[in-house]
CSV table of C-alpha atoms and ligand atoms in Angstrom, one decimal:
chain,number,residue,atom,x,y,z
A,29,UNK,CA,-29.6,28.0,3.8
A,30,UNK,CA,-32.1,25.8,2.0
A,31,UNK,CA,-34.4,24.3,4.7
A,32,UNK,CA,-34.3,20.5,4.8
A,33,UNK,CA,-37.5,18.5,5.3
A,34,UNK,CA,-37.7,16.0,8.1
A,35,UNK,CA,-37.9,13.1,5.7
A,36,UNK,CA,-36.2,12.1,2.5
A,37,UNK,CA,-32.7,13.1,1.2
A,38,UNK,CA,-31.2,16.5,0.7
A,39,UNK,CA,-33.1,18.3,-2.1
A,40,UNK,CA,-31.6,18.0,-5.5
A,41,UNK,CA,-31.1,21.8,-5.9
A,42,UNK,CA,-29.2,21.9,-2.6
A,43,UNK,CA,-27.1,18.9,-3.6
A,44,UNK,CA,-26.2,20.6,-6.8
A,45,UNK,CA,-25.4,24.0,-5.2
A,46,UNK,CA,-23.0,22.5,-2.6
A,47,UNK,CA,-21.8,19.8,-5.1
A,48,UNK,CA,-20.3,22.6,-7.3
A,49,UNK,CA,-19.0,24.3,-4.2
A,50,UNK,CA,-17.3,21.2,-2.9
A,51,UNK,CA,-15.7,20.4,-6.3
A,52,UNK,CA,-14.3,24.0,-6.1
A,53,UNK,CA,-13.1,23.2,-2.6
A,54,UNK,CA,-11.3,20.1,-3.8
A,55,UNK,CA,-9.8,21.9,-6.8
A,56,UNK,CA,-8.5,24.7,-4.6
A,57,UNK,CA,-7.1,22.2,-2.1
A,58,UNK,CA,-5.2,20.2,-4.7
A,59,UNK,CA,-4.0,23.4,-6.4
A,60,UNK,CA,-2.7,24.9,-3.2
A,61,UNK,CA,-1.7,21.8,-1.2
A,62,UNK,CA,2.0,22.7,-1.4
A,63,UNK,CA,1.3,25.9,0.6
A,64,UNK,CA,0.3,23.9,3.7
A,65,UNK,CA,2.9,22.5,6.2
A,66,UNK,CA,3.1,18.8,5.3
A,67,UNK,CA,2.7,17.9,8.9
A,68,UNK,CA,0.1,19.8,10.9
A,69,UNK,CA,1.1,21.6,14.1
A,70,UNK,CA,-1.2,19.7,16.4
A,71,UNK,CA,-1.0,17.9,19.7
A,72,UNK,CA,-3.1,14.9,20.7
A,73,UNK,CA,-6.6,15.9,21.7
A,74,UNK,CA,-6.5,19.2,19.7
A,75,UNK,CA,-9.2,18.0,17.3
A,76,UNK,CA,-11.4,16.3,19.9
A,77,UNK,CA,-11.4,19.4,22.0
A,78,UNK,CA,-12.7,21.5,19.2
A,79,UNK,CA,-15.6,19.1,18.5
A,80,UNK,CA,-18.9,19.0,20.4
A,81,UNK,CA,-19.4,16.1,22.7
A,82,UNK,CA,-22.8,15.2,21.3
A,83,UNK,CA,-24.3,15.0,17.8
A,84,UNK,CA,-26.6,17.8,16.9
A,85,UNK,CA,-30.3,17.3,17.7
A,86,UNK,CA,-31.5,19.2,14.6
A,87,UNK,CA,-29.9,19.2,11.3
A,88,UNK,CA,-27.2,21.7,10.4
A,89,UNK,CA,-26.5,23.4,7.1
A,90,UNK,CA,-23.8,22.2,4.7
A,91,UNK,CA,-22.3,25.7,5.0
A,92,UNK,CA,-21.7,25.2,8.7
A,93,UNK,CA,-20.2,21.8,8.1
A,94,UNK,CA,-17.8,23.2,5.5
A,95,UNK,CA,-16.9,26.0,7.9
A,96,UNK,CA,-15.8,23.4,10.5
A,97,UNK,CA,-14.1,21.3,7.8
A,98,UNK,CA,-11.9,24.4,7.1
A,99,UNK,CA,-11.5,25.4,10.8
A,100,UNK,CA,-11.0,22.1,12.5
A,101,UNK,CA,-10.3,19.3,10.1
A,102,UNK,CA,-8.0,20.8,7.5
A,103,UNK,CA,-5.5,22.3,10.0
A,104,UNK,CA,-5.1,18.9,11.7
A,105,UNK,CA,-4.6,17.0,8.5
A,106,UNK,CA,-1.3,15.4,7.4
A,107,UNK,CA,-1.2,16.3,3.8
A,108,UNK,CA,-0.6,13.0,1.9
A,109,UNK,CA,-1.4,14.9,-1.4
A,110,UNK,CA,1.5,17.3,-0.7
A,111,UNK,CA,4.4,17.1,-3.2
A,112,UNK,CA,6.9,17.0,-0.3
A,113,UNK,CA,5.2,14.2,1.5
A,114,UNK,CA,8.1,11.7,1.1
A,115,UNK,CA,7.3,9.5,4.1
A,116,UNK,CA,6.2,5.8,4.6
A,117,UNK,CA,5.1,4.7,1.1
A,118,UNK,CA,3.5,7.9,-0.1
A,119,UNK,CA,0.1,7.4,-1.8
A,120,UNK,CA,-1.7,10.1,-3.7
A,121,UNK,CA,-5.2,10.4,-5.2
A,122,UNK,CA,-5.6,11.6,-8.7
A,123,UNK,CA,-8.5,13.6,-10.2
A,124,UNK,CA,-9.9,10.6,-12.1
A,125,UNK,CA,-9.6,8.5,-9.0
A,126,UNK,CA,-11.5,11.1,-6.9
A,127,UNK,CA,-14.2,11.1,-9.6
A,128,UNK,CA,-14.5,7.3,-9.4
A,129,UNK,CA,-14.9,7.5,-5.6
A,130,UNK,CA,-17.7,10.1,-6.1
A,131,UNK,CA,-19.7,8.0,-8.5
A,132,UNK,CA,-19.1,4.8,-6.4
A,133,UNK,CA,-20.7,6.6,-3.4
A,134,UNK,CA,-23.5,7.9,-5.6
A,135,UNK,CA,-24.4,4.4,-6.9
A,136,UNK,CA,-23.8,2.8,-3.5
A,137,UNK,CA,-24.1,-0.7,-4.8
A,138,UNK,CA,-23.2,-3.6,-2.5
A,139,UNK,CA,-21.1,-5.9,-4.6
A,140,UNK,CA,-21.6,-9.1,-2.6
A,141,UNK,CA,-23.2,-11.1,-5.4
A,142,UNK,CA,-23.2,-10.8,-9.2
A,143,UNK,CA,-27.0,-10.2,-8.9
A,144,UNK,CA,-26.6,-7.5,-6.3
A,145,UNK,CA,-24.1,-5.6,-8.5
A,146,UNK,CA,-23.6,-7.1,-12.0
A,147,UNK,CA,-21.7,-4.0,-13.3
A,148,UNK,CA,-19.4,-3.9,-10.3
A,149,UNK,CA,-18.7,-7.7,-10.4
A,150,UNK,CA,-17.9,-7.7,-14.1
A,151,UNK,CA,-16.0,-4.4,-14.2
A,152,UNK,CA,-13.8,-5.7,-11.3
A,153,UNK,CA,-13.0,-8.8,-13.3
A,154,UNK,CA,-12.3,-6.9,-16.5
A,155,UNK,CA,-10.2,-4.2,-15.0
A,156,UNK,CA,-8.2,-6.8,-13.0
A,157,UNK,CA,-7.6,-8.7,-16.2
A,158,UNK,CA,-6.4,-5.6,-17.9
A,159,UNK,CA,-4.1,-4.8,-15.0
A,160,UNK,CA,-2.8,-8.4,-14.9
A,161,UNK,CA,-1.8,-8.0,-18.5
A,162,UNK,CA,-0.2,-4.6,-17.8
A,163,UNK,CA,2.0,-6.0,-15.0
A,164,UNK,CA,2.8,-9.1,-17.0
A,165,UNK,CA,1.4,-11.8,-14.8
A,166,UNK,CA,0.4,-15.0,-16.6
A,167,UNK,CA,-3.2,-15.5,-17.8
A,168,UNK,CA,-4.0,-18.1,-15.2
A,169,UNK,CA,-4.0,-15.4,-12.5
A,170,UNK,CA,-7.4,-14.3,-11.3
A,171,UNK,CA,-7.8,-11.2,-9.2
A,172,UNK,CA,-10.0,-9.8,-6.5
A,173,UNK,CA,-10.0,-6.5,-4.8
A,174,UNK,CA,-9.8,-6.1,-1.0
A,175,UNK,CA,-9.3,-2.9,1.0
A,176,UNK,CA,-5.6,-3.3,1.9
A,177,UNK,CA,-2.5,-5.4,1.4
A,178,UNK,CA,-2.8,-6.6,4.9
A,179,UNK,CA,-6.2,-8.1,4.2
A,180,UNK,CA,-5.1,-9.4,0.7
A,181,UNK,CA,-2.2,-11.2,2.3
A,182,UNK,CA,-4.4,-12.6,5.1
A,183,UNK,CA,-6.6,-14.1,2.5
A,184,UNK,CA,-3.6,-15.5,0.6
A,185,UNK,CA,-2.3,-17.2,3.8
A,186,UNK,CA,-5.8,-18.6,4.4
A,187,UNK,CA,-5.8,-20.1,0.9
A,188,UNK,CA,-2.3,-21.5,1.6
A,189,UNK,CA,-3.6,-23.0,4.8
A,190,UNK,CA,-6.6,-24.5,3.0
A,191,UNK,CA,-4.2,-25.8,0.3
A,192,UNK,CA,-2.2,-27.7,3.0
A,193,UNK,CA,-5.1,-30.1,3.6
A,194,UNK,CA,-6.1,-31.3,7.1
A,195,UNK,CA,-9.7,-30.2,6.6
A,196,UNK,CA,-9.1,-27.1,8.8
A,197,UNK,CA,-12.2,-25.6,7.2
A,198,UNK,CA,-14.4,-28.1,9.0
A,199,UNK,CA,-12.4,-29.2,12.0
A,200,UNK,CA,-10.5,-26.0,12.9
A,201,UNK,CA,-6.9,-26.1,14.0
A,202,UNK,CA,-7.0,-28.5,16.9
A,203,UNK,CA,-5.4,-31.8,16.1
A,204,UNK,CA,-3.6,-30.3,13.1
A,205,UNK,CA,0.2,-30.7,13.1
A,206,UNK,CA,2.2,-27.5,13.7
A,207,UNK,CA,2.1,-25.4,10.5
A,208,UNK,CA,4.9,-23.1,9.4
A,209,UNK,CA,5.1,-19.9,7.4
A,210,UNK,CA,8.3,-18.4,6.2
A,211,UNK,CA,9.1,-14.9,5.3
A,212,UNK,CA,12.3,-12.8,5.5
A,213,UNK,CA,13.3,-10.7,8.4
A,214,UNK,CA,12.4,-7.7,6.3
A,215,UNK,CA,8.8,-8.8,5.5
A,216,UNK,CA,6.0,-6.5,6.4
A,217,UNK,CA,4.3,-7.2,9.7
A,218,UNK,CA,1.0,-7.6,7.9
A,219,UNK,CA,2.2,-11.1,7.2
A,220,UNK,CA,2.6,-11.7,10.9
A,221,UNK,CA,-0.9,-10.3,11.6
A,222,UNK,CA,-2.4,-12.5,8.9
A,223,UNK,CA,-0.7,-15.5,10.5
A,224,UNK,CA,-1.9,-14.4,14.0
A,225,UNK,CA,-5.5,-14.1,12.7
A,226,UNK,CA,-5.5,-17.5,11.2
A,227,UNK,CA,-4.2,-19.3,14.3
A,228,UNK,CA,-0.7,-20.0,12.9
A,229,UNK,CA,0.7,-18.0,15.8
A,230,UNK,CA,3.9,-16.0,16.0
A,231,UNK,CA,5.7,-19.3,16.7
A,232,UNK,CA,4.4,-20.6,13.5
A,233,UNK,CA,6.4,-18.0,11.5
A,234,UNK,CA,10.1,-18.4,10.8
A,235,UNK,CA,12.0,-15.3,9.7
A,236,UNK,CA,14.6,-16.1,7.2
A,237,UNK,CA,17.9,-14.1,7.4
A,238,UNK,CA,18.7,-11.6,4.7
A,239,UNK,CA,22.0,-10.8,2.8
A,240,UNK,CA,23.9,-7.5,2.9
A,241,UNK,CA,21.3,-6.1,0.5
A,242,UNK,CA,18.3,-7.1,2.7
A,243,UNK,CA,17.2,-10.0,0.4
A,244,UNK,CA,16.0,-13.4,1.7
A,245,UNK,CA,18.8,-16.0,1.6
A,246,UNK,CA,17.3,-19.0,-0.3
A,247,UNK,CA,19.8,-21.5,1.1
A,248,UNK,CA,18.7,-20.5,4.6
A,249,UNK,CA,15.1,-21.0,3.7
A,250,UNK,CA,15.9,-24.5,2.3
A,251,UNK,CA,17.8,-25.3,5.5
A,252,UNK,CA,15.0,-24.5,7.9
A,253,UNK,CA,12.3,-26.2,5.8
A,254,UNK,CA,14.4,-29.4,6.0
A,255,UNK,CA,14.8,-28.9,9.7
A,256,UNK,CA,11.1,-28.3,10.3
A,257,UNK,CA,10.1,-31.4,8.3
A,258,UNK,CA,12.5,-33.5,10.3
A,259,UNK,CA,10.7,-32.2,13.4
A,260,UNK,CA,7.2,-33.1,12.1
A,261,UNK,CA,6.3,-29.4,11.4
A,262,UNK,CA,4.4,-28.8,8.2
A,263,UNK,CA,5.7,-26.0,5.9
A,264,UNK,CA,2.7,-24.5,4.2
A,265,UNK,CA,3.5,-21.0,3.0
A,266,UNK,CA,6.5,-18.9,1.9
A,267,UNK,CA,6.1,-15.1,1.6
A,268,UNK,CA,8.6,-13.4,-0.7
A,269,UNK,CA,8.7,-9.6,-0.9
A,270,UNK,CA,9.3,-7.5,-4.0
A,271,UNK,CA,9.9,-4.1,-2.5
A,272,UNK,CA,10.2,-4.5,1.2
A,273,UNK,CA,8.9,-1.7,3.4
A,274,UNK,CA,12.1,-0.6,5.0
A,275,UNK,CA,14.4,-0.6,1.9
A,276,UNK,CA,12.4,-1.8,-1.1
A,277,UNK,CA,14.8,-4.8,-1.3
A,278,UNK,CA,13.7,-7.6,-3.7
A,279,UNK,CA,13.8,-11.2,-2.5
A,280,UNK,CA,15.3,-13.7,-5.1
A,281,UNK,CA,11.9,-14.9,-6.2
A,282,UNK,CA,13.1,-17.3,-8.9
A,283,UNK,CA,15.2,-19.3,-6.5
A,284,UNK,CA,12.6,-19.2,-3.8
A,285,UNK,CA,10.0,-20.4,-6.3
A,286,UNK,CA,12.1,-23.4,-7.2
A,287,UNK,CA,12.2,-24.4,-3.5
A,288,UNK,CA,8.5,-23.9,-3.2
A,289,UNK,CA,7.7,-26.0,-6.3
A,290,UNK,CA,9.9,-28.8,-5.1
A,291,UNK,CA,8.6,-28.7,-1.6
A,292,UNK,CA,5.0,-28.2,-2.7
A,293,UNK,CA,4.6,-25.0,-0.6
A,294,UNK,CA,2.3,-22.1,-1.4
A,295,UNK,CA,4.3,-19.1,-2.6
A,296,UNK,CA,2.8,-15.7,-1.8
A,297,UNK,CA,4.4,-12.5,-3.2
A,298,UNK,CA,4.0,-9.3,-1.3
A,299,UNK,CA,4.5,-6.5,-3.9
A,300,UNK,CA,2.2,-4.1,-2.3
A,301,UNK,CA,4.2,-1.0,-3.1
A,302,UNK,CA,6.6,-1.9,-5.9
A,303,UNK,CA,4.3,-4.3,-7.8
A,304,UNK,CA,3.1,-1.6,-10.1
A,305,UNK,CA,6.6,-1.1,-11.5
A,306,UNK,CA,6.2,-4.5,-13.2
A,307,UNK,CA,4.6,-2.4,-16.1
A,308,UNK,CA,8.1,-1.0,-16.9
A,309,UNK,CA,10.2,-3.2,-19.2
A,310,UNK,CA,13.4,-2.0,-17.5
A,311,UNK,CA,12.1,-3.2,-14.1
A,312,UNK,CA,11.4,-6.7,-15.3
A,313,UNK,CA,14.6,-7.9,-13.7
A,314,UNK,CA,12.9,-7.5,-10.3
A,315,UNK,CA,10.0,-9.7,-11.2
A,316,UNK,CA,11.7,-12.9,-12.5
A,317,UNK,CA,10.0,-16.0,-11.2
A,318,UNK,CA,6.7,-14.3,-10.3
A,319,UNK,CA,4.9,-16.6,-12.8
A,320,UNK,CA,5.6,-19.5,-10.4
A,321,UNK,CA,3.8,-17.8,-7.5
A,322,UNK,CA,0.5,-19.0,-6.1
A,323,UNK,CA,-0.6,-15.5,-5.1
A,324,UNK,CA,0.6,-12.0,-5.6
A,325,UNK,CA,-0.5,-8.8,-3.9
A,326,UNK,CA,-0.2,-5.3,-5.3
A,327,UNK,CA,-1.8,-2.0,-4.1
A,328,UNK,CA,-2.9,0.5,-6.8
A,329,UNK,CA,-3.7,2.8,-3.9
A,330,UNK,CA,-0.1,3.1,-3.0
A,331,UNK,CA,1.8,4.1,-6.2
A,332,UNK,CA,-0.8,4.2,-8.9
A,333,UNK,CA,-2.8,7.3,-7.9
A,334,UNK,CA,-6.0,5.5,-6.9
A,335,UNK,CA,-7.5,6.9,-3.7
A,336,UNK,CA,-7.1,4.7,-0.7
A,337,UNK,CA,-8.3,1.9,-0.4
A,338,UNK,CA,-7.7,-0.6,-3.2
A,339,UNK,CA,-5.5,-3.6,-3.0
A,340,UNK,CA,-5.5,-6.6,-5.4
A,341,UNK,CA,-4.8,-10.2,-4.7
A,342,UNK,CA,-4.0,-12.3,-7.8
A,343,UNK,CA,-4.0,-16.0,-7.4
A,344,UNK,CA,-3.7,-18.9,-9.8
A,345,UNK,CA,-5.8,-21.0,-7.5
A,346,UNK,CA,-9.1,-19.0,-7.0
A,347,UNK,CA,-10.9,-22.3,-6.3
A,348,UNK,CA,-8.7,-22.9,-3.2
A,349,UNK,CA,-9.4,-19.4,-2.0
A,350,UNK,CA,-13.1,-20.0,-2.5
A,351,UNK,CA,-13.0,-23.3,-0.7
A,352,UNK,CA,-11.5,-21.5,2.3
A,353,UNK,CA,-14.3,-19.0,2.5
A,354,UNK,CA,-17.5,-19.9,0.7
A,355,UNK,CA,-20.7,-20.6,2.7
A,356,UNK,CA,-23.9,-19.8,1.1
A,357,UNK,CA,-27.0,-18.8,3.1
A,358,UNK,CA,-30.3,-19.7,1.5
A,359,UNK,CA,-31.4,-16.1,1.0
A,360,UNK,CA,-28.2,-15.4,-1.0
A,361,UNK,CA,-28.6,-18.2,-3.5
A,362,UNK,CA,-29.4,-17.0,-7.0
A,363,UNK,CA,-30.1,-18.6,-10.4
A,364,UNK,CA,-26.9,-17.3,-11.9
A,365,UNK,CA,-24.6,-18.9,-9.2
A,366,UNK,CA,-23.2,-21.5,-11.5
A,367,UNK,CA,-22.4,-19.0,-14.3
A,368,UNK,CA,-20.9,-16.1,-12.4
A,369,UNK,CA,-18.5,-15.2,-9.6
A,370,UNK,CA,-20.1,-14.0,-6.4
A,371,UNK,CA,-17.3,-12.1,-4.8
A,372,UNK,CA,-18.6,-12.7,-1.3
A,373,UNK,CA,-17.4,-16.3,-1.8
A,374,UNK,CA,-13.7,-15.2,-1.8
A,375,UNK,CA,-13.2,-13.7,1.6
A,376,UNK,CA,-14.6,-12.8,5.0
A,377,UNK,CA,-16.6,-9.8,4.0
A,378,UNK,CA,-20.1,-10.0,2.6
A,379,UNK,CA,-20.7,-6.4,1.7
A,380,UNK,CA,-18.2,-4.9,-0.7
A,381,UNK,CA,-17.7,-1.4,-2.2
A,382,UNK,CA,-17.6,-0.7,-5.9
A,383,UNK,CA,-13.9,-0.1,-5.8
A,384,UNK,CA,-13.0,-1.1,-9.3
A,385,UNK,CA,-14.8,2.0,-10.6
A,386,UNK,CA,-12.0,4.4,-9.4
A,387,UNK,CA,-9.4,2.1,-10.8
A,388,UNK,CA,-11.2,2.0,-14.2
A,389,UNK,CA,-11.2,5.8,-14.2
A,390,UNK,CA,-7.5,6.0,-13.4
A,391,UNK,CA,-6.5,3.3,-16.0
A,392,UNK,CA,-8.5,4.9,-18.7
A,393,UNK,CA,-7.7,8.5,-18.0
A,394,UNK,CA,-3.9,8.1,-17.8
A,395,UNK,CA,-3.6,5.0,-20.1
A,396,UNK,CA,-0.7,2.5,-19.7
A,397,UNK,CA,1.8,5.0,-21.2
A,398,UNK,CA,0.7,7.8,-18.9
A,399,UNK,CA,1.2,5.6,-15.8
A,400,UNK,CA,4.5,4.3,-17.1
A,401,UNK,CA,5.9,7.7,-17.7
A,402,UNK,CA,4.8,8.9,-14.2
A,403,UNK,CA,6.5,5.8,-12.5
A,404,UNK,CA,9.6,6.3,-14.6
A,405,UNK,CA,9.8,10.0,-13.5
A,406,UNK,CA,9.6,9.0,-9.8
A,407,UNK,CA,12.3,6.4,-10.3
A,408,UNK,CA,14.5,8.9,-12.1
A,409,UNK,CA,14.0,11.4,-9.2
A,410,UNK,CA,14.7,8.7,-6.6
A,411,UNK,CA,18.0,7.8,-8.4
A,412,UNK,CA,18.9,11.5,-8.6
A,413,UNK,CA,18.4,11.9,-4.9
A,414,UNK,CA,20.5,8.8,-4.3
A,415,UNK,CA,23.3,10.3,-6.4
A,416,UNK,CA,23.3,13.5,-4.4
A,417,UNK,CA,23.6,11.4,-1.2
A,418,UNK,CA,26.5,9.4,-2.7
A,419,UNK,CA,28.3,12.6,-3.8
A,420,UNK,CA,28.0,14.3,-0.4
A,421,UNK,CA,31.1,13.7,1.8
A,422,UNK,CA,29.0,13.7,5.0
A,423,UNK,CA,26.1,11.6,3.9
A,424,UNK,CA,25.9,7.9,3.0
A,425,UNK,CA,23.4,5.5,1.5
A,426,UNK,CA,22.5,2.6,3.9
A,427,UNK,CA,20.8,0.3,1.3
A,428,UNK,CA,20.6,0.0,-2.5
A,429,UNK,CA,17.9,1.9,-4.3
A,430,UNK,CA,16.1,-0.4,-6.8
A,431,UNK,CA,13.1,1.9,-7.2
A,432,UNK,CA,12.5,5.4,-5.8
A,433,UNK,CA,13.0,4.9,-2.0
A,434,UNK,CA,16.3,6.1,-0.7
A,435,UNK,CA,17.7,4.9,2.6
A,436,UNK,CA,20.4,7.1,3.9
A,437,UNK,CA,22.0,8.8,6.9
A,438,UNK,CA,24.3,11.7,7.8
A,439,UNK,CA,27.8,10.7,8.8
A,440,UNK,CA,29.8,13.7,9.9
A,441,UNK,CA,33.5,13.4,9.0
A,442,UNK,CA,35.7,11.9,11.7
A,443,UNK,CA,32.8,10.7,13.8
A,444,UNK,CA,32.7,7.0,14.5
A,445,UNK,CA,30.5,6.5,17.7
A,446,UNK,CA,27.5,4.7,16.2
A,447,UNK,CA,25.2,5.6,19.1
A,448,UNK,CA,26.0,9.3,18.6
A,449,UNK,CA,25.5,9.0,14.9
A,450,UNK,CA,22.1,7.4,15.4
A,451,UNK,CA,21.1,10.2,17.8
A,452,UNK,CA,22.2,12.8,15.3
A,453,UNK,CA,20.2,11.2,12.6
A,454,UNK,CA,17.2,11.0,14.8
A,455,UNK,CA,17.5,14.7,15.6
A,456,UNK,CA,18.0,15.4,11.9
A,457,UNK,CA,14.8,13.6,11.0
A,458,UNK,CA,12.8,15.3,13.7
A,459,UNK,CA,14.2,18.8,12.9
A,460,UNK,CA,13.6,18.3,9.1
A,461,UNK,CA,9.9,17.3,9.8
A,462,UNK,CA,9.5,20.2,12.2
A,463,UNK,CA,10.1,22.7,9.4
A,464,UNK,CA,6.8,21.6,7.9
A,465,UNK,CA,8.4,21.8,4.5
A,466,UNK,CA,9.1,18.0,4.1
A,467,UNK,CA,7.8,14.9,5.7
A,468,UNK,CA,10.2,11.9,5.8
A,469,UNK,CA,10.3,8.8,8.1
A,470,UNK,CA,12.9,6.3,9.3
A,471,UNK,CA,13.7,2.7,9.8
A,472,UNK,CA,16.4,0.7,11.6
A,473,UNK,CA,18.8,-1.4,9.6
A,474,UNK,CA,21.3,-3.6,11.4
A,475,UNK,CA,21.1,-1.1,14.3
A,476,UNK,CA,21.6,1.9,12.1
A,477,UNK,CA,19.0,4.7,12.4
A,478,UNK,CA,18.2,5.1,8.7
A,479,UNK,CA,16.3,7.9,7.1
A,480,UNK,CA,13.9,7.0,4.2
A,481,UNK,CA,12.9,9.3,1.5
A,482,UNK,CA,10.2,8.0,-0.9
A,483,UNK,CA,9.2,9.5,-4.2
A,484,UNK,CA,5.9,8.2,-5.4
A,485,UNK,CA,3.6,11.2,-5.2
A,486,UNK,CA,1.7,12.4,-8.2
A,487,UNK,CA,2.5,16.0,-7.5
A,488,UNK,CA,6.2,15.6,-6.8
A,489,UNK,CA,8.5,17.2,-9.3
A,490,UNK,CA,12.3,17.7,-9.4
A,491,UNK,CA,12.0,21.1,-7.7
A,492,UNK,CA,10.4,19.4,-4.7
A,493,UNK,CA,13.2,16.9,-4.4
A,494,UNK,CA,15.7,19.8,-4.6
A,495,UNK,CA,13.8,21.5,-1.8
A,496,UNK,CA,13.8,18.4,0.3
A,497,UNK,CA,17.6,18.0,-0.2
A,498,UNK,CA,18.2,21.6,0.7
A,499,UNK,CA,16.1,21.4,3.9
A,500,UNK,CA,18.0,18.2,4.9
A,501,UNK,CA,21.4,19.8,4.2
A,502,UNK,CA,20.6,23.1,6.0
A,503,UNK,CA,19.2,21.3,9.0
A,504,UNK,CA,22.3,19.0,9.2
A,505,UNK,CA,24.5,22.1,9.1
A,506,UNK,CA,22.6,23.7,11.9
A,507,UNK,CA,23.0,20.6,14.0
A,508,UNK,CA,26.7,20.6,13.4
A,509,UNK,CA,27.0,24.3,14.2
A,510,UNK,CA,25.2,23.8,17.5
A,511,UNK,CA,27.9,21.3,18.3
B,13,PLP,C1,2.4,-1.1,2.7
B,13,PLP,C2,2.8,-2.5,2.6
B,13,PLP,C3,1.9,-3.4,3.2
B,13,PLP,C4,0.7,-3.1,3.9
B,13,PLP,O1,-0.2,-2.4,3.1
B,13,PLP,P1,-1.7,-2.0,3.6
B,13,PLP,O2,-2.4,-1.9,2.3
B,13,PLP,O3,-1.6,-0.7,4.3
B,13,PLP,O4,-2.2,-3.1,4.4
B,13,PLP,C5,2.3,-4.7,3.1
B,13,PLP,N1,3.4,-5.1,2.5
B,13,PLP,C6,4.3,-4.2,1.9
B,13,PLP,C7,5.5,-4.7,1.3
B,13,PLP,C8,4.0,-2.9,2.0
B,13,PLP,O5,4.8,-2.0,1.4
């Protein structure tokens, strides 16, 4: 071990030695990630019990830390980078993305102001303009990076609230008429959380019913807006989703946008997962009408191989977003303020990481064509899996598959008791996950226990989808044989 001094940073030669070692560690991990069980075999408390109760008084060697990383941390890790991680909305980190994170940590700039981080501020704006063009949003859209879609959407709802008037910025919510936000029954609960945070309240949200394909019904939206106005309630925001979390259903944005334009209501689009597919000409059909939105959220950390976290909020009204949040303390005023964007003005956080760097690495390394071909392959594999489900006499699809998320269940021939079928599918899911070979998750659709299989991992190939299907069929057969 190289002895550390009691002041200053780790010596350069030590950094270099372990730096190379850790890059080897990462390379080995990514090369062999498929050999781990996707889900670790741990119980709550297992990790804590292996860790000391107190921090060390004197410094420890990096060797020792790496030893514990291997002994304690790795065995208790759910492997999101695993090719058979097909749960939630899978997100994987690519090599170039990992490099971007490394350099961002090394530079450690705080991107609150242009002056505090000119490169970060301007790279963020440039890369987000590139990406706006890639996903075919109109020029008027201006983008900003937040950590997650939940936070992006909260800021969008704050801008919508500011846009409604009432001087809420100054006076707060008391004395303001009741405000209403609309989203479909299938919208992500981050929308509800944003509304909660902003004092809209759960009662301030109306969930619009969906059709048989889990898409918001525009005529229902129109009806409740009218009803609310008649009761003195002020409609201020509609959230439409392109790629809902349960089924990746797509709300009819074009029709919803017409209603919003006519009613002068802020339209926010949640495309956290599926928004990246707007770069594929054949997926354009799902994005009709997005040009009329006031704001749009998409997460490159979900399905674009950028390490978590990086979410983008695009808005055509950045001045409204800024009005909702900007307050400038004397010590943060700079000579360039009129010529630049200080990103602290567009949200609740002051300090910001240099997140655009990893996105820049990813966009440049893969190029638009490289990203397109990877997304296309995932969609092909998703459609292939959906076809296998359709063709199997004892399985059925529970929702359409517009992208690469397949919602399905087992339905043994001759069985009609829905409660029993639900229980069987729940067991199927748990037994499949217990094999450690695949990780999938579920949702409930109209009371139906629905298994979801998502293909969006950078390391997932056709052989992994075949493996998943074989594990699912074998496990199903075992359950049938057990009676
Ligand atoms: C995943 C997801 C979210 C939440 O994303 P975070 O970045 O984890 O906050 C919101 N909306 C949709 C449609 C999603 O798929």
